[in-house]
mmCIF file of C-alpha atoms in Angstrom:
data_model
loop_
_atom_site.group_PDB
_atom_site.id
_atom_site.type_symbol
_atom_site.label_atom_id
_atom_site.label_comp_id
_atom_site.label_asym_id
_atom_site.label_seq_id
_atom_site.Cartn_x
_atom_site.Cartn_y
_atom_site.Cartn_z
ATOM 1 C CA MET K 524 0.000 0.000 0.000
ATOM 2 C CA LEU K 525 1.168 3.500 -0.834
ATOM 3 C CA GLU K 526 -0.299 6.532 0.860
ATOM 4 C CA GLY K 527 0.468 10.189 1.431
ATOM 5 C CA SER K 528 -0.340 13.784 0.705
ATOM 6 C CA LEU K 529 -0.871 15.218 -2.773
ATOM 7 C CA ARG K 530 1.415 18.067 -1.719
ATOM 8 C CA ASP K 531 4.362 15.683 -1.613
ATOM 9 C CA PHE K 532 3.309 13.472 -4.502
ATOM 10 C CA SER K 533 1.253 15.104 -7.253
ATOM 11 C CA LEU K 534 -1.673 13.302 -8.821
ATOM 12 C CA ASP K 535 0.078 13.466 -12.211
ATOM 13 C CA ASP K 536 3.146 11.670 -10.819
ATOM 14 C CA LEU K 537 0.933 9.120 -9.128
ATOM 15 C CA LEU K 538 -1.028 8.331 -12.298
ATOM 16 C CA GLN K 539 2.162 8.047 -14.313
ATOM 17 C CA MET K 540 3.627 5.636 -11.789
ATOM 18 C CA ILE K 541 0.528 3.427 -11.756
ATOM 19 C CA SER K 542 0.282 3.515 -15.532
ATOM 20 C CA LEU K 543 3.953 2.832 -16.310
ATOM 21 C CA GLY K 544 4.165 0.208 -13.555
ATOM 22 C CA GLY K 545 1.114 -1.604 -14.974
ATOM 23 C CA LYS K 546 -0.408 -1.654 -11.489
ATOM 24 C CA THR K 547 -3.752 -3.148 -10.537
ATOM 25 C CA GLY K 548 -5.685 -1.781 -7.575
ATOM 26 C CA GLU K 549 -7.704 1.066 -6.097
ATOM 27 C CA LEU K 550 -6.539 4.649 -5.821
ATOM 28 C CA HIS K 551 -8.473 6.314 -3.001
ATOM 29 C CA LEU K 552 -8.489 10.114 -3.224
ATOM 30 C CA GLU K 553 -9.862 12.755 -0.905
ATOM 31 C CA GLY K 554 -9.415 16.505 -1.131
ATOM 32 C CA LEU K 555 -10.444 19.857 -2.493
ATOM 33 C CA THR K 556 -11.384 20.668 -6.066
ATOM 34 C CA PRO K 557 -12.665 24.023 -7.383
ATOM 35 C CA PHE K 558 -16.127 22.422 -7.240
ATOM 36 C CA GLY K 559 -15.924 21.515 -3.557
ATOM 37 C CA LYS K 560 -14.680 18.588 -1.504
ATOM 38 C CA ARG K 561 -14.389 15.261 -3.282
ATOM 39 C CA LYS K 562 -13.797 11.728 -2.085
ATOM 40 C CA GLY K 563 -13.627 8.740 -4.360
ATOM 41 C CA ILE K 564 -11.850 5.761 -5.846
ATOM 42 C CA ILE K 565 -10.227 5.170 -9.234
ATOM 43 C CA TYR K 566 -9.970 1.495 -10.207
ATOM 44 C CA PHE K 567 -6.967 0.330 -12.262
ATOM 45 C CA GLU K 568 -6.137 -2.896 -14.040
ATOM 46 C CA ASN K 569 -2.666 -3.406 -15.454
ATOM 47 C CA GLY K 570 -2.053 0.345 -15.387
ATOM 48 C CA GLU K 571 -5.270 1.215 -17.216
ATOM 49 C CA VAL K 572 -8.275 2.989 -15.726
ATOM 50 C CA LYS K 573 -11.314 0.720 -15.429
ATOM 51 C CA ASP K 574 -13.811 2.832 -13.531
ATOM 52 C CA ALA K 575 -14.138 5.516 -10.880
ATOM 53 C CA GLU K 576 -16.655 6.500 -8.264
ATOM 54 C CA THR K 577 -17.327 9.393 -5.920
ATOM 55 C CA GLU K 578 -20.039 9.752 -3.302
ATOM 56 C CA GLU K 579 -22.378 11.161 -5.967
ATOM 57 C CA THR K 580 -21.241 9.932 -9.374
ATOM 58 C CA ARG K 581 -19.584 7.090 -11.254
ATOM 59 C CA GLY K 582 -17.596 6.580 -14.450
ATOM 60 C CA GLU K 583 -16.082 9.373 -16.485
ATOM 61 C CA ILE K 584 -17.874 12.187 -14.602
ATOM 62 C CA ALA K 585 -16.446 10.827 -11.371
ATOM 63 C CA ILE K 586 -12.864 10.525 -12.610
ATOM 64 C CA LEU K 587 -12.896 14.020 -14.128
ATOM 65 C CA ASP K 588 -13.955 15.355 -10.747
ATOM 66 C CA LEU K 589 -11.294 13.375 -8.915
ATOM 67 C CA LEU K 590 -8.514 14.415 -11.300
ATOM 68 C CA ASN K 591 -9.121 18.033 -10.288
ATOM 69 C CA ILE K 592 -8.160 17.374 -6.663
ATOM 70 C CA LYS K 593 -5.160 19.600 -6.057
ATOM 71 C CA GLU K 594 -4.892 19.394 -2.283
ATOM 72 C CA GLY K 595 -5.655 16.268 -0.349
ATOM 73 C CA THR K 596 -4.597 12.746 0.400
ATOM 74 C CA PHE K 597 -4.224 9.509 -1.543
ATOM 75 C CA ARG K 598 -3.993 5.819 -0.783
ATOM 76 C CA PHE K 599 -3.179 3.175 -3.389
ATOM 77 C CA VAL K 600 -4.306 -0.316 -2.421
ATOM 78 C CA PRO K 601 -2.998 -3.108 -4.685
ATOM 79 C CA ASN K 602 -6.118 -5.157 -5.071
ATOM 80 C CA ASP K 603 -7.896 -7.421 -7.481
ATOM 81 C CA THR K 604 -10.389 -5.349 -9.507
ATOM 82 C CA LEU K 605 -11.934 -8.217 -11.482
ATOM 83 C CA HIS K 606 -15.339 -7.471 -9.938
ATOM 84 C CA ILE K 607 -15.270 -3.946 -11.457
ATOM 85 C CA LYS K 608 -16.788 -3.605 -14.895
ATOM 86 C CA LYS K 609 -14.783 -1.499 -17.360
ATOM 87 C CA ALA K 610 -16.731 1.751 -17.665
ATOM 88 C CA ILE K 611 -13.983 4.128 -18.796
ATOM 89 C CA SER K 612 -12.280 3.539 -22.123
ATOM 90 C CA LYS K 613 -10.171 6.715 -22.381
ATOM 91 C CA SER K 614 -6.455 6.640 -21.677
ATOM 92 C CA ILE K 615 -4.966 8.422 -18.656
ATOM 93 C CA PRO K 616 -3.399 11.247 -20.757
ATOM 94 C CA ASP K 617 -6.789 11.839 -22.468
ATOM 95 C CA LEU K 618 -8.574 11.952 -19.119
ATOM 96 C CA VAL K 619 -5.997 14.349 -17.649
ATOM 97 C CA LEU K 620 -6.397 16.570 -20.708
ATOM 98 C CA LEU K 621 -10.193 16.550 -20.334
ATOM 99 C CA ALA K 622 -9.955 17.373 -16.640
ATOM 100 C CA THR K 623 -7.563 20.247 -17.401
ATOM 101 C CA SER K 624 -9.857 21.708 -20.050
ATOM 102 C CA LYS K 625 -12.746 21.454 -17.585
ATOM 103 C CA LEU K 626 -10.642 23.405 -15.110
ATOM 104 C CA ASP K 627 -9.854 26.029 -17.778
ATOM 105 C CA GLU K 628 -13.554 26.363 -18.537
ATOM 106 C CA TRP K 629 -14.294 26.665 -14.830
ATOM 107 C CA ASN K 630 -11.820 29.552 -14.626
ATOM 108 C CA ARG K 631 -13.790 31.293 -17.387
ATOM 109 C CA VAL K 632 -17.091 30.500 -15.668
ATOM 110 C CA LYS K 633 -15.692 31.962 -12.433
ATOM 111 C CA SER K 634 -15.691 35.454 -13.945
ATOM 112 C CA ARG K 635 -19.475 35.388 -13.415
ATOM 113 C CA VAL K 636 -20.087 32.518 -11.034
ATOM 114 C CA GLU K 637 -17.651 32.917 -8.199
ATOM 115 C CA SER K 638 -18.507 29.807 -6.275
ATOM 116 C CA VAL K 639 -20.748 26.768 -6.234
ATOM 117 C CA ASP K 640 -22.528 28.476 -3.336
ATOM 118 C CA SER K 641 -23.374 31.586 -5.372
ATOM 119 C CA VAL K 642 -26.954 32.846 -5.336
ATOM 120 C CA PHE K 643 -28.551 34.866 -8.128
ATOM 121 C CA LYS K 644 -31.257 37.385 -8.840
ATOM 122 C CA MET K 645 -33.309 37.340 -12.023
ATOM 123 C CA MET K 646 -32.954 40.520 -14.070
ATOM 124 C CA THR K 647 -35.579 42.065 -16.261
ATOM 125 C CA ASP K 648 -33.944 45.302 -17.488
ATOM 126 C CA ASP K 649 -31.589 44.077 -20.159
ATOM 127 C CA ILE K 650 -33.099 40.832 -21.401
ATOM 128 C CA PRO K 651 -32.698 40.596 -25.181
ATOM 129 C CA SER K 652 -36.003 40.648 -27.081
ATOM 130 C CA GLU K 653 -35.546 37.059 -28.197
ATOM 131 C CA ILE K 654 -33.698 34.339 -26.322
ATOM 132 C CA HIS K 655 -33.608 30.619 -26.850
ATOM 133 C CA LEU K 656 -33.150 28.414 -23.822
ATOM 134 C CA SER K 657 -33.025 24.640 -23.731
ATOM 135 C CA GLN K 658 -35.229 22.684 -21.363
ATOM 136 C CA THR K 659 -32.264 22.161 -19.039
ATOM 137 C CA ASP K 660 -31.420 25.882 -19.114
ATOM 138 C CA TRP K 661 -35.010 26.627 -18.097
ATOM 139 C CA LYS K 662 -34.911 24.130 -15.232
ATOM 140 C CA VAL K 663 -31.671 25.670 -13.936
ATOM 141 C CA LEU K 664 -33.056 29.197 -14.323
ATOM 142 C CA MET K 665 -36.229 28.336 -12.405
ATOM 143 C CA LEU K 666 -34.256 26.953 -9.476
ATOM 144 C CA LEU K 667 -31.688 29.760 -9.404
ATOM 145 C CA GLN K 668 -34.348 32.463 -9.474
ATOM 146 C CA LYS K 669 -35.948 30.774 -6.439
ATOM 147 C CA GLY K 670 -32.715 31.476 -4.569
ATOM 148 C CA MET K 671 -31.027 28.095 -4.848
ATOM 149 C CA THR K 672 -27.249 27.928 -5.127
ATOM 150 C CA ILE K 673 -25.409 26.175 -7.967
ATOM 151 C CA ARG K 674 -24.732 23.279 -5.624
ATOM 152 C CA GLU K 675 -28.379 22.993 -4.521
ATOM 153 C CA ALA K 676 -29.687 23.213 -8.094
ATOM 154 C CA ALA K 677 -27.220 20.543 -9.222
ATOM 155 C CA LEU K 678 -28.365 18.220 -6.474
ATOM 156 C CA LYS K 679 -32.029 18.827 -7.256
ATOM 157 C CA LEU K 680 -31.574 18.263 -10.997
ATOM 158 C CA ASN K 681 -29.121 15.393 -10.604
ATOM 159 C CA MET K 682 -26.527 17.283 -12.626
ATOM 160 C CA THR K 683 -22.873 18.069 -11.908
ATOM 161 C CA VAL K 684 -22.177 21.430 -10.266
ATOM 162 C CA PHE K 685 -19.910 22.197 -13.202
ATOM 163 C CA ASP K 686 -22.719 21.792 -15.743
ATOM 164 C CA VAL K 687 -25.089 23.935 -13.671
ATOM 165 C CA ALA K 688 -22.362 26.576 -13.214
ATOM 166 C CA ARG K 689 -21.768 26.588 -16.966
ATOM 167 C CA ILE K 690 -25.462 27.212 -17.629
ATOM 168 C CA ALA K 691 -25.515 29.924 -14.940
ATOM 169 C CA TYR K 692 -22.526 31.550 -16.662
ATOM 170 C CA GLY K 693 -24.449 31.659 -19.943
ATOM 171 C CA LEU K 694 -27.553 33.080 -18.266
ATOM 172 C CA ALA K 695 -25.461 35.723 -16.493
ATOM 173 C CA ALA K 696 -23.655 36.672 -19.725
ATOM 174 C CA LEU K 697 -27.077 37.159 -21.327
ATOM 175 C CA LYS K 698 -27.970 39.397 -18.355
ATOM 176 C CA ILE K 699 -30.893 37.149 -17.404
ATOM 177 C CA ILE K 700 -29.499 36.552 -13.920
ATOM 178 C CA ARG K 701 -26.933 38.311 -11.769
ATOM 179 C CA GLU K 702 -24.860 36.928 -8.914
ATOM 180 C CA VAL K 703 -25.899 38.715 -5.733
ATOM 181 C CA GLY K 704 -24.070 36.817 -3.039
ATOM 182 C CA GLN K 705 -22.942 33.526 -1.609
ATOM 183 C CA LYS K 706 -24.754 31.182 0.751
ATOM 184 C CA ASN K 707 -22.909 29.555 3.623
ATOM 185 C CA PRO K 708 -23.816 25.860 3.190
ATOM 186 C CA ASP K 709 -23.608 25.242 6.942
ATOM 187 C CA THR K 710 -25.757 28.136 8.167
ATOM 188 C CA ASN K 711 -27.735 28.938 4.975
ATOM 189 C CA GLU K 712 -26.849 32.567 5.607
ATOM 190 C CA VAL K 713 -26.415 34.627 2.424
ATOM 191 C CA LYS K 714 -23.502 37.044 2.311
ATOM 192 C CA VAL K 715 -24.530 39.815 -0.063
ATOM 193 C CA LYS K 716 -21.948 40.790 -2.675
ATOM 194 C CA ALA K 717 -23.081 44.404 -3.105
ATOM 195 C CA PRO K 718 -20.861 47.261 -1.930
ATOM 196 C CA PRO K 719 -22.081 48.766 1.331
ATOM 197 C CA LYS K 720 -24.835 51.280 0.630
ATOM 198 C CA ASN K 721 -23.329 53.533 3.301
ATOM 199 C CA PHE K 722 -20.107 53.770 1.374
ATOM 200 C CA ILE K 723 -21.861 54.783 -1.852
ATOM 201 C CA LEU K 724 -23.851 57.460 -0.003
ATOM 202 C CA ARG K 725 -20.668 58.795 1.645
ATOM 203 C CA LEU K 726 -18.910 58.758 -1.719
ATOM 204 C CA ILE K 727 -21.754 60.693 -3.349
ATOM 205 C CA ASP K 728 -21.491 63.278 -0.591
ATOM 206 C CA ARG K 729 -17.690 63.458 -0.969
ATOM 207 C CA ILE K 730 -17.841 63.943 -4.749
ATOM 208 C CA ARG K 731 -20.458 66.670 -4.414
ATOM 209 C CA ARG K 732 -18.088 68.526 -2.065
ATOM 210 C CA LEU K 733 -15.022 68.191 -4.345
ATOM 211 C CA MET M 1229 -8.800 51.002 4.930
ATOM 212 C CA LYS M 1230 -11.252 49.608 2.368
ATOM 213 C CA HIS M 1231 -10.643 50.189 -1.322
ATOM 214 C CA TYR M 1232 -13.343 50.397 -3.962
ATOM 215 C CA LYS M 1233 -12.876 50.787 -7.659
ATOM 216 C CA ILE M 1234 -14.430 52.526 -10.648
ATOM 217 C CA VAL M 1235 -13.138 51.901 -14.175
ATOM 218 C CA VAL M 1236 -12.940 54.548 -16.888
ATOM 219 C CA THR M 1237 -12.716 52.997 -20.322
ATOM 220 C CA GLY M 1238 -13.262 54.029 -23.927
ATOM 221 C CA PRO M 1239 -11.621 53.944 -27.341
ATOM 222 C CA PHE M 1240 -8.207 55.435 -28.103
ATOM 223 C CA ALA M 1241 -8.027 59.223 -27.529
ATOM 224 C CA ALA M 1242 -11.479 59.474 -25.938
ATOM 225 C CA GLY M 1243 -10.121 61.553 -23.032
ATOM 226 C CA LYS M 1244 -9.831 58.895 -20.310
ATOM 227 C CA THR M 1245 -6.510 60.121 -18.889
ATOM 228 C CA THR M 1246 -7.842 63.703 -18.865
ATOM 229 C CA PHE M 1247 -11.043 62.543 -17.117
ATOM 230 C CA ILE M 1248 -8.998 60.983 -14.300
ATOM 231 C CA LYS M 1249 -6.571 63.936 -14.071
ATOM 232 C CA THR M 1250 -9.564 66.263 -13.656
ATOM 233 C CA ILE M 1251 -11.060 64.475 -10.654
ATOM 234 C CA THR M 1252 -8.218 62.754 -8.793
ATOM 235 C CA GLU M 1253 -6.995 64.230 -5.517
ATOM 236 C CA ILE M 1254 -3.464 62.885 -6.020
ATOM 237 C CA ALA M 1255 -1.049 63.311 -8.893
ATOM 238 C CA PRO M 1256 -2.367 60.638 -11.260
ATOM 239 C CA VAL M 1257 -0.258 57.592 -11.932
ATOM 240 C CA ILE M 1258 -0.041 57.350 -15.695
ATOM 241 C CA THR M 1259 1.516 54.595 -17.782
ATOM 242 C CA GLU M 1260 1.978 56.236 -21.130
ATOM 243 C CA ALA M 1261 4.313 55.220 -23.931
ATOM 244 C CA PRO M 1262 4.991 56.961 -27.253
ATOM 245 C CA THR M 1263 2.516 55.938 -29.948
ATOM 246 C CA THR M 1264 4.244 53.930 -32.640
ATOM 247 C CA ARG M 1265 1.417 53.186 -35.050
ATOM 248 C CA GLU M 1266 0.981 55.771 -37.769
ATOM 249 C CA GLU M 1267 -2.802 55.986 -37.367
ATOM 250 C CA GLU M 1268 -2.366 56.627 -33.631
ATOM 251 C CA SER M 1269 0.602 59.017 -33.702
ATOM 252 C CA SER M 1270 -1.307 61.305 -36.039
ATOM 253 C CA VAL M 1271 -3.892 61.743 -33.245
ATOM 254 C CA LYS M 1272 -1.601 62.010 -30.193
ATOM 255 C CA ASN M 1273 2.014 61.405 -29.227
ATOM 256 C CA SER M 1274 1.517 59.003 -26.342
ATOM 257 C CA THR M 1275 -0.970 56.385 -25.220
ATOM 258 C CA THR M 1276 -1.859 54.530 -22.023
ATOM 259 C CA VAL M 1277 -0.366 51.045 -22.131
ATOM 260 C CA ALA M 1278 -1.293 49.573 -18.749
ATOM 261 C CA MET M 1279 -3.598 51.864 -16.778
ATOM 262 C CA ASP M 1280 -4.111 55.317 -15.331
ATOM 263 C CA PHE M 1281 -4.788 55.629 -11.664
ATOM 264 C CA GLY M 1282 -6.514 58.277 -9.589
ATOM 265 C CA ARG M 1283 -7.895 58.388 -6.050
ATOM 266 C CA ILE M 1284 -10.677 59.993 -4.050
ATOM 267 C CA THR M 1285 -10.465 59.530 -0.285
ATOM 268 C CA VAL M 1286 -13.951 59.226 1.153
ATOM 269 C CA ASP M 1287 -13.073 59.151 4.860
ATOM 270 C CA ASP M 1288 -10.654 57.473 7.284
ATOM 271 C CA GLU M 1289 -12.088 54.067 6.454
ATOM 272 C CA SER M 1290 -12.552 54.011 2.726
ATOM 273 C CA VAL M 1291 -11.090 55.199 -0.514
ATOM 274 C CA LEU M 1292 -12.186 55.115 -4.152
ATOM 275 C CA HIS M 1293 -9.656 54.172 -6.796
ATOM 276 C CA ILE M 1294 -10.283 55.261 -10.364
ATOM 277 C CA PHE M 1295 -8.602 53.122 -13.000
ATOM 278 C CA GLY M 1296 -8.329 54.180 -16.626
ATOM 279 C CA THR M 1297 -7.885 51.401 -19.166
ATOM 280 C CA PRO M 1298 -5.870 51.487 -22.369
ATOM 281 C CA GLY M 1299 -8.121 52.260 -25.323
ATOM 282 C CA GLN M 1300 -6.833 49.834 -27.908
ATOM 283 C CA PHE M 1301 -8.335 46.380 -28.313
ATOM 284 C CA ARG M 1302 -4.867 44.798 -28.293
ATOM 285 C CA PHE M 1303 -4.643 45.699 -24.589
ATOM 286 C CA ASN M 1304 -7.993 44.081 -23.747
ATOM 287 C CA TYR M 1305 -6.408 41.712 -21.215
ATOM 288 C CA MET M 1306 -6.046 44.860 -19.061
ATOM 289 C CA TRP M 1307 -9.764 45.571 -19.446
ATOM 290 C CA SER M 1308 -10.560 42.198 -17.879
ATOM 291 C CA ILE M 1309 -8.057 42.647 -15.068
ATOM 292 C CA LEU M 1310 -9.173 46.158 -14.219
ATOM 293 C CA SER M 1311 -12.914 45.478 -14.380
ATOM 294 C CA LYS M 1312 -12.770 42.676 -11.815
ATOM 295 C CA ASP M 1313 -14.736 43.719 -8.704
ATOM 296 C CA ALA M 1314 -15.341 47.232 -10.047
ATOM 297 C CA LEU M 1315 -18.321 49.116 -8.599
ATOM 298 C CA GLY M 1316 -19.099 50.569 -11.996
ATOM 299 C CA VAL M 1317 -17.736 51.474 -15.414
ATOM 300 C CA VAL M 1318 -17.634 54.795 -17.275
ATOM 301 C CA LEU M 1319 -17.395 54.325 -21.050
ATOM 302 C CA LEU M 1320 -16.004 57.579 -22.408
ATOM 303 C CA ILE M 1321 -16.571 58.367 -26.081
ATOM 304 C CA ASP M 1322 -15.383 61.317 -28.149
ATOM 305 C CA SER M 1323 -18.648 62.751 -29.472
ATOM 306 C CA GLY M 1324 -16.894 64.253 -32.501
ATOM 307 C CA ASP M 1325 -15.244 61.091 -33.806
ATOM 308 C CA LYS M 1326 -17.829 58.928 -35.533
ATOM 309 C CA SER M 1327 -15.122 56.554 -36.761
ATOM 310 C CA ILE M 1328 -14.713 55.084 -33.268
ATOM 311 C CA PHE M 1329 -18.392 54.392 -32.521
ATOM 312 C CA GLU M 1330 -18.199 50.825 -33.833
ATOM 313 C CA GLU M 1331 -15.173 50.192 -31.621
ATOM 314 C CA ALA M 1332 -16.986 51.785 -28.673
ATOM 315 C CA LYS M 1333 -19.910 49.432 -29.290
ATOM 316 C CA ASP M 1334 -17.538 46.444 -29.125
ATOM 317 C CA MET M 1335 -16.066 47.801 -25.895
ATOM 318 C CA LEU M 1336 -19.538 48.233 -24.417
ATOM 319 C CA ASN M 1337 -20.387 44.643 -25.272
ATOM 320 C CA PHE M 1338 -17.062 43.435 -23.863
ATOM 321 C CA PHE M 1339 -17.693 45.105 -20.495
ATOM 322 C CA ARG M 1340 -21.345 44.046 -20.413
ATOM 323 C CA VAL M 1341 -20.254 40.437 -20.770
ATOM 324 C CA LYS M 1342 -17.272 40.710 -18.420
ATOM 325 C CA THR M 1343 -18.966 42.460 -15.543
ATOM 326 C CA ASP M 1344 -22.332 42.953 -13.885
ATOM 327 C CA ALA M 1345 -21.273 46.381 -12.688
ATOM 328 C CA PRO M 1346 -23.465 49.267 -13.895
ATOM 329 C CA ILE M 1347 -22.164 51.179 -16.917
ATOM 330 C CA VAL M 1348 -22.706 54.794 -17.946
ATOM 331 C CA ILE M 1349 -21.680 56.239 -21.290
ATOM 332 C CA ALA M 1350 -20.096 59.687 -21.101
ATOM 333 C CA LEU M 1351 -20.143 61.543 -24.393
ATOM 334 C CA ASN M 1352 -17.036 63.698 -24.234
ATOM 335 C CA HIS M 1353 -17.316 66.958 -26.171
ATOM 336 C CA PHE M 1354 -14.000 68.207 -27.490
ATOM 337 C CA ASN M 1355 -14.017 71.729 -28.872
ATOM 338 C CA GLU M 1356 -14.304 72.604 -32.551
ATOM 339 C CA LYS M 1357 -15.765 69.323 -33.611
ATOM 340 C CA GLU M 1358 -19.114 68.381 -34.994
ATOM 341 C CA HIS M 1359 -20.782 66.584 -32.110
ATOM 342 C CA THR M 1360 -22.973 63.530 -32.197
ATOM 343 C CA THR M 1361 -25.996 63.807 -29.942
ATOM 344 C CA LYS M 1362 -26.918 61.304 -27.237
ATOM 345 C CA GLU M 1363 -29.934 60.203 -29.273
ATOM 346 C CA GLU M 1364 -27.804 59.586 -32.378
ATOM 347 C CA LEU M 1365 -25.226 57.648 -30.401
ATOM 348 C CA CYS M 1366 -27.928 55.565 -28.718
ATOM 349 C CA LYS M 1367 -29.235 54.586 -32.154
ATOM 350 C CA ILE M 1368 -25.806 53.878 -33.699
ATOM 351 C CA MET M 1369 -24.549 51.818 -30.754
ATOM 352 C CA MET M 1370 -27.921 50.221 -29.948
ATOM 353 C CA VAL M 1371 -27.505 51.147 -26.292
ATOM 354 C CA PRO M 1372 -30.059 49.440 -24.019
ATOM 355 C CA ASP M 1373 -32.318 51.628 -21.862
ATOM 356 C CA SER M 1374 -30.554 50.497 -18.707
ATOM 357 C CA ILE M 1375 -27.337 52.296 -19.740
ATOM 358 C CA PRO M 1376 -27.605 56.076 -19.447
ATOM 359 C CA ILE M 1377 -25.759 58.383 -21.832
ATOM 360 C CA ILE M 1378 -24.548 61.687 -20.362
ATOM 361 C CA ASP M 1379 -22.899 64.662 -22.027
ATOM 362 C CA CYS M 1380 -19.510 65.411 -20.538
ATOM 363 C CA ASP M 1381 -16.421 67.588 -20.776
ATOM 364 C CA ALA M 1382 -13.473 65.600 -19.430
ATOM 365 C CA THR M 1383 -11.542 68.806 -18.718
ATOM 366 C CA ASN M 1384 -14.299 70.234 -16.520
ATOM 367 C CA LYS M 1385 -14.451 69.095 -12.893
ATOM 368 C CA GLU M 1386 -18.192 69.700 -12.448
ATOM 369 C CA SER M 1387 -18.909 67.725 -15.601
ATOM 370 C CA VAL M 1388 -16.740 64.778 -14.489
ATOM 371 C CA LYS M 1389 -18.389 64.882 -11.049
ATOM 372 C CA ASN M 1390 -21.764 64.738 -12.774
ATOM 373 C CA VAL M 1391 -20.772 61.550 -14.641
ATOM 374 C CA LEU M 1392 -19.516 59.865 -11.469
ATOM 375 C CA LEU M 1393 -22.640 60.882 -9.546
ATOM 376 C CA LYS M 1394 -24.851 59.405 -12.265
ATOM 377 C CA LEU M 1395 -22.885 56.160 -12.072
ATOM 378 C CA LEU M 1396 -23.191 56.050 -8.279
ATOM 379 C CA GLU M 1397 -26.946 56.661 -8.488
ATOM 380 C CA LEU M 1398 -27.155 53.748 -10.875
ATOM 381 C CA ILE M 1399 -25.175 51.538 -8.487
ATOM 382 C CA LEU M 1400 -27.614 52.419 -5.691
ATOM 383 C CA GLU M 1401 -30.614 51.692 -7.939
ATOM 384 C CA ASN M 1402 -29.078 48.403 -8.965
ATOM 385 C CA GLU M 1403 -28.707 47.225 -5.406
ATOM 386 C CA ALA M 1404 -32.233 48.233 -4.393
#
């Protein structure tokens, strides 16, 4: 068994070692991704990925989530994985590439959707005269305008937080919704993003006196 | 001390640096370099390459920073950087230069996509030029009703104050 921290041994190094060594077993991962905490297992057979699972998902969605863990711990258990059905056919380099592009897209999404705990307000001022939304876009919009966070909407719709965040990004770029704050998942308290009204009033007064 | 930010943007030679110089309480920090492109050097000798910076101290606890962006599209990475967490955006346009309206429209769209912060358009009137009216500009640039257009003289303090006050009113309305 091999275990440690991803600070000392990066996930890339770990995957390369398992792949080149033709190892068979389970790689247990736990840590932080940009989409929240993740815990899961990647199953290998002769150095190739067979399947993956997290607490919420399985297969390719699960492994793409797990490959974005940057801080956390790992444990590789050499084990027979014959009971695991092969559900992932992509190679490790292809999966790493996909996970990286997902991370790049998330960085773009973050310009409008700061966190998976973001809450939104529906806007009516600037909506273009004609917009086309898919059924999924509508479902996401309906939940977000009720005050649900990205995370809550994803759970309700059985979607990944990334996919919901991507739709929210599109809706925000179209000025249909606007991020107004972030909800603390433990207390449900919403921290409003707006600048303090007091400051704006003081600034108005200051500029008038200039 | 808390810092807040307003961004002044607009096409090349719209008067952004002048706008900031007119209102800032400190000597403005200006990052200008000689213009090298023929089409630009015929208009002015230097251009902002990173940002202009001005400041208005509100009280002991808070201060407003005013950032001016470069005007050229090739510096648009600075537009993204500077607009992050801005309270609002002033899009300054030279009312006498119809050739830059298309570019100004692209800039407006860029900032509308990049930020949720309220935007006002300030139509800067330079002397001795045939001015475009607010109504004409609104039509040409297809400005939505939510974005006010205000006449402005970037060299006049009262006029610059008026633009900033309009933007702040809009910020207050937006948060209501």
